PDB file of C-alpha atoms in Angstrom:
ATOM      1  CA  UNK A  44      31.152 -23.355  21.048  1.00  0.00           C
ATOM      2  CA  UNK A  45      32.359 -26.718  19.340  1.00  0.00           C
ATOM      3  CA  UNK A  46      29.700 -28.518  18.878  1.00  0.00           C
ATOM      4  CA  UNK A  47      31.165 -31.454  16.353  1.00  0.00           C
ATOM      5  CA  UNK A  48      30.223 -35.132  16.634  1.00  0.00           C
ATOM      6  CA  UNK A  49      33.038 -35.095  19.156  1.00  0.00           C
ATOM      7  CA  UNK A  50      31.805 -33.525  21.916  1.00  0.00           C
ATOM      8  CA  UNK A  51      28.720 -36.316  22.113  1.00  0.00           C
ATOM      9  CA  UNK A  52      30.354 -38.838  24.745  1.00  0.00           C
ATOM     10  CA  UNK A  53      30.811 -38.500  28.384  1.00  0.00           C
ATOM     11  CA  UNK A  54      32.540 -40.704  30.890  1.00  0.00           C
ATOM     12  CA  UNK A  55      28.678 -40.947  32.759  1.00  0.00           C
ATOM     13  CA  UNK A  56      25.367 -39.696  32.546  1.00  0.00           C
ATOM     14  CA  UNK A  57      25.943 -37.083  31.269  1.00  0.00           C
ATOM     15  CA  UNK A  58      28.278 -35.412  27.837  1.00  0.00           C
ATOM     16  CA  UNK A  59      30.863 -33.354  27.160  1.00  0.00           C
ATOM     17  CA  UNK A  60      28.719 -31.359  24.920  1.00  0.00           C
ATOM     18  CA  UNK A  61      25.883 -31.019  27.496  1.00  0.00           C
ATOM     19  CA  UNK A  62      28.434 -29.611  30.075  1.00  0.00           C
ATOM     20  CA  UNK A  63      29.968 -27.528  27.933  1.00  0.00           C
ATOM     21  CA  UNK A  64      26.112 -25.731  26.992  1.00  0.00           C
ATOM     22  CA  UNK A  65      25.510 -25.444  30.006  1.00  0.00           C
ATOM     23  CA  UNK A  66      28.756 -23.608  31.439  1.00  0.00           C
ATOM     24  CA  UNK A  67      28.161 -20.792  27.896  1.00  0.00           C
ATOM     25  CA  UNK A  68      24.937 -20.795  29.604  1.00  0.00           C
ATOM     26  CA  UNK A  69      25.586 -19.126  32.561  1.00  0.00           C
ATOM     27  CA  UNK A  70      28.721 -17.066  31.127  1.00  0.00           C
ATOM     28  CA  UNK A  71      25.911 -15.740  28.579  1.00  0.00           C
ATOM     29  CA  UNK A  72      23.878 -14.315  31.445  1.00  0.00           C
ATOM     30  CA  UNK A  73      26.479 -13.709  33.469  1.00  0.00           C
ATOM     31  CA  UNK A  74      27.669 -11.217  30.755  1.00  0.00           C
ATOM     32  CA  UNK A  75      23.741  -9.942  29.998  1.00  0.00           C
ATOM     33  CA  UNK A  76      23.225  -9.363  34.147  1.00  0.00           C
ATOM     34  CA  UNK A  77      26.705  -7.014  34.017  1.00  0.00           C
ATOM     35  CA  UNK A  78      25.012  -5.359  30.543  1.00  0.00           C
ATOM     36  CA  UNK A  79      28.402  -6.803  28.483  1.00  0.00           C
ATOM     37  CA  UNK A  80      27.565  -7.517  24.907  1.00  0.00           C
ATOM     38  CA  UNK A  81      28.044 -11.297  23.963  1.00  0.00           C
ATOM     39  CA  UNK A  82      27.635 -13.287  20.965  1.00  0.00           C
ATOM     40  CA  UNK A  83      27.502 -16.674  19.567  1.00  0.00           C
ATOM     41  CA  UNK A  84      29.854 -18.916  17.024  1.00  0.00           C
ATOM     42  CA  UNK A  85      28.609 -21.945  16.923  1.00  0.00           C
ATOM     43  CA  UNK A  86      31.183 -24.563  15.194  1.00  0.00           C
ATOM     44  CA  UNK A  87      32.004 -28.228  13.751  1.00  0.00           C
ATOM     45  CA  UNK A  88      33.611 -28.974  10.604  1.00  0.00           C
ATOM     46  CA  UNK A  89      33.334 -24.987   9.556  1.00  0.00           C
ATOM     47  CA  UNK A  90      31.508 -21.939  11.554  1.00  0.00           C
ATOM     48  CA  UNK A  91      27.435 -23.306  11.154  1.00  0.00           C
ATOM     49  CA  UNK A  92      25.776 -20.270  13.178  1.00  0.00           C
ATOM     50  CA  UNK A  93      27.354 -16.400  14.014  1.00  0.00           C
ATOM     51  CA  UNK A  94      25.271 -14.450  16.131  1.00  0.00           C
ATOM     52  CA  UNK A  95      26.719 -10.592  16.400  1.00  0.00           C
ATOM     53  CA  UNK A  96      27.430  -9.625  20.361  1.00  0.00           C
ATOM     54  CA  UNK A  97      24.872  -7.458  21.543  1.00  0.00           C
ATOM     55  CA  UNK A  98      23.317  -6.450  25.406  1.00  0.00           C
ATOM     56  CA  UNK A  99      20.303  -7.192  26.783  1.00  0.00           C
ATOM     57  CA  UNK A 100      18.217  -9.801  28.442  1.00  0.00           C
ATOM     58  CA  UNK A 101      16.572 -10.963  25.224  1.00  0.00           C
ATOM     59  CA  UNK A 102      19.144 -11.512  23.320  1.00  0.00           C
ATOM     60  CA  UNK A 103      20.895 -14.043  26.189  1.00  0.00           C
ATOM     61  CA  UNK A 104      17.930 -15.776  25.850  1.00  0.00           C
ATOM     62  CA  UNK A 105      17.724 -16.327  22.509  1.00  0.00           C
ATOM     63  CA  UNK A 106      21.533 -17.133  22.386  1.00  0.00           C
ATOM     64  CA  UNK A 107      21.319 -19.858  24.946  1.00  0.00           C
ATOM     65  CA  UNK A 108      17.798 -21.246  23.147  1.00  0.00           C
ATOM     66  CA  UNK A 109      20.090 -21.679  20.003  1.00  0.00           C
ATOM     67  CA  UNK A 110      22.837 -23.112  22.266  1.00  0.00           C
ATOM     68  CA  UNK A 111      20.276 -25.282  23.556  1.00  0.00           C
ATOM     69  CA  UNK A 112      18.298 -26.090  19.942  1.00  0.00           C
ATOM     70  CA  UNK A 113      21.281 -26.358  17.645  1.00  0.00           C
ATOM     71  CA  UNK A 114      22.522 -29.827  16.266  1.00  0.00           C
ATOM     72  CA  UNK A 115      25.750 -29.843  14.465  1.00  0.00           C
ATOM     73  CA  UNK A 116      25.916 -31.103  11.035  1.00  0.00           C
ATOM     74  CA  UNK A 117      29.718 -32.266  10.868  1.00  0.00           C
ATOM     75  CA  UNK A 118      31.094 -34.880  12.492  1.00  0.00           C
ATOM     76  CA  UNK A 119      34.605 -33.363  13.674  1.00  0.00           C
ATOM     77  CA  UNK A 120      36.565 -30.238  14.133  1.00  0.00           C
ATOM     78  CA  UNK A 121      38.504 -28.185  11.555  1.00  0.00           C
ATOM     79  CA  UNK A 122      40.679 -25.655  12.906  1.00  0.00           C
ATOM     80  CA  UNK A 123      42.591 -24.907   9.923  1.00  0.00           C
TER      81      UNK A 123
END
C-alpha cells in the first residue's frame, strides 16, 4: 500500500490515501472471511513495514490497525 506524501490530497472531503485504506480494508477481511492468507507491504520512498501473509481473524485485524496507525516517513514514491 503506497502510502508516500503523495497520496495525502483528495479532490473533496476526503483523500486518496484514506480511500485507498479503506478499500485494503475490506480486501483484508474479505481474504481472512474465505481463510486466504494475506499480508502487508507498506511503502513510500523504500518498503517501511512487511508483514508475512498469514490466515486468521486476528491477524486481519492487526493488519488493517497498522493500515490504519501507520504514517509514512518519505515524502514520494521510489519504484526503482
Amino acid at each position: 500500500l503506497d502510502i508516500s506524501a503523495s497520496t495525502f490530497f483528495g479532490s473533496g472531503e476526503t483523500t486518496k490515501n484514506e480511500i485507498m485504506q479503506q478499500v485494503a480494508g475490506v480486501l483484508v477481511f474479505a481474504a481472512a472471511y474465505h481463510k486466504n492468507k494475506v499480508g502487508l507491504i507498506l511503502f513510500g520512498q523504500e518498503v517501511e513495514l512487511y508483514l508475512e501473509p498469514r490466515r486468521g481473524l486476528q491477524h486481519a485485524y492487526s493488519l488493517v490497525t497498522k493500515i490504519f496507525e501507520h504514517a509514512s516517513s518519505g515524502v514520494g514514491t521510489n519504484f526503482e
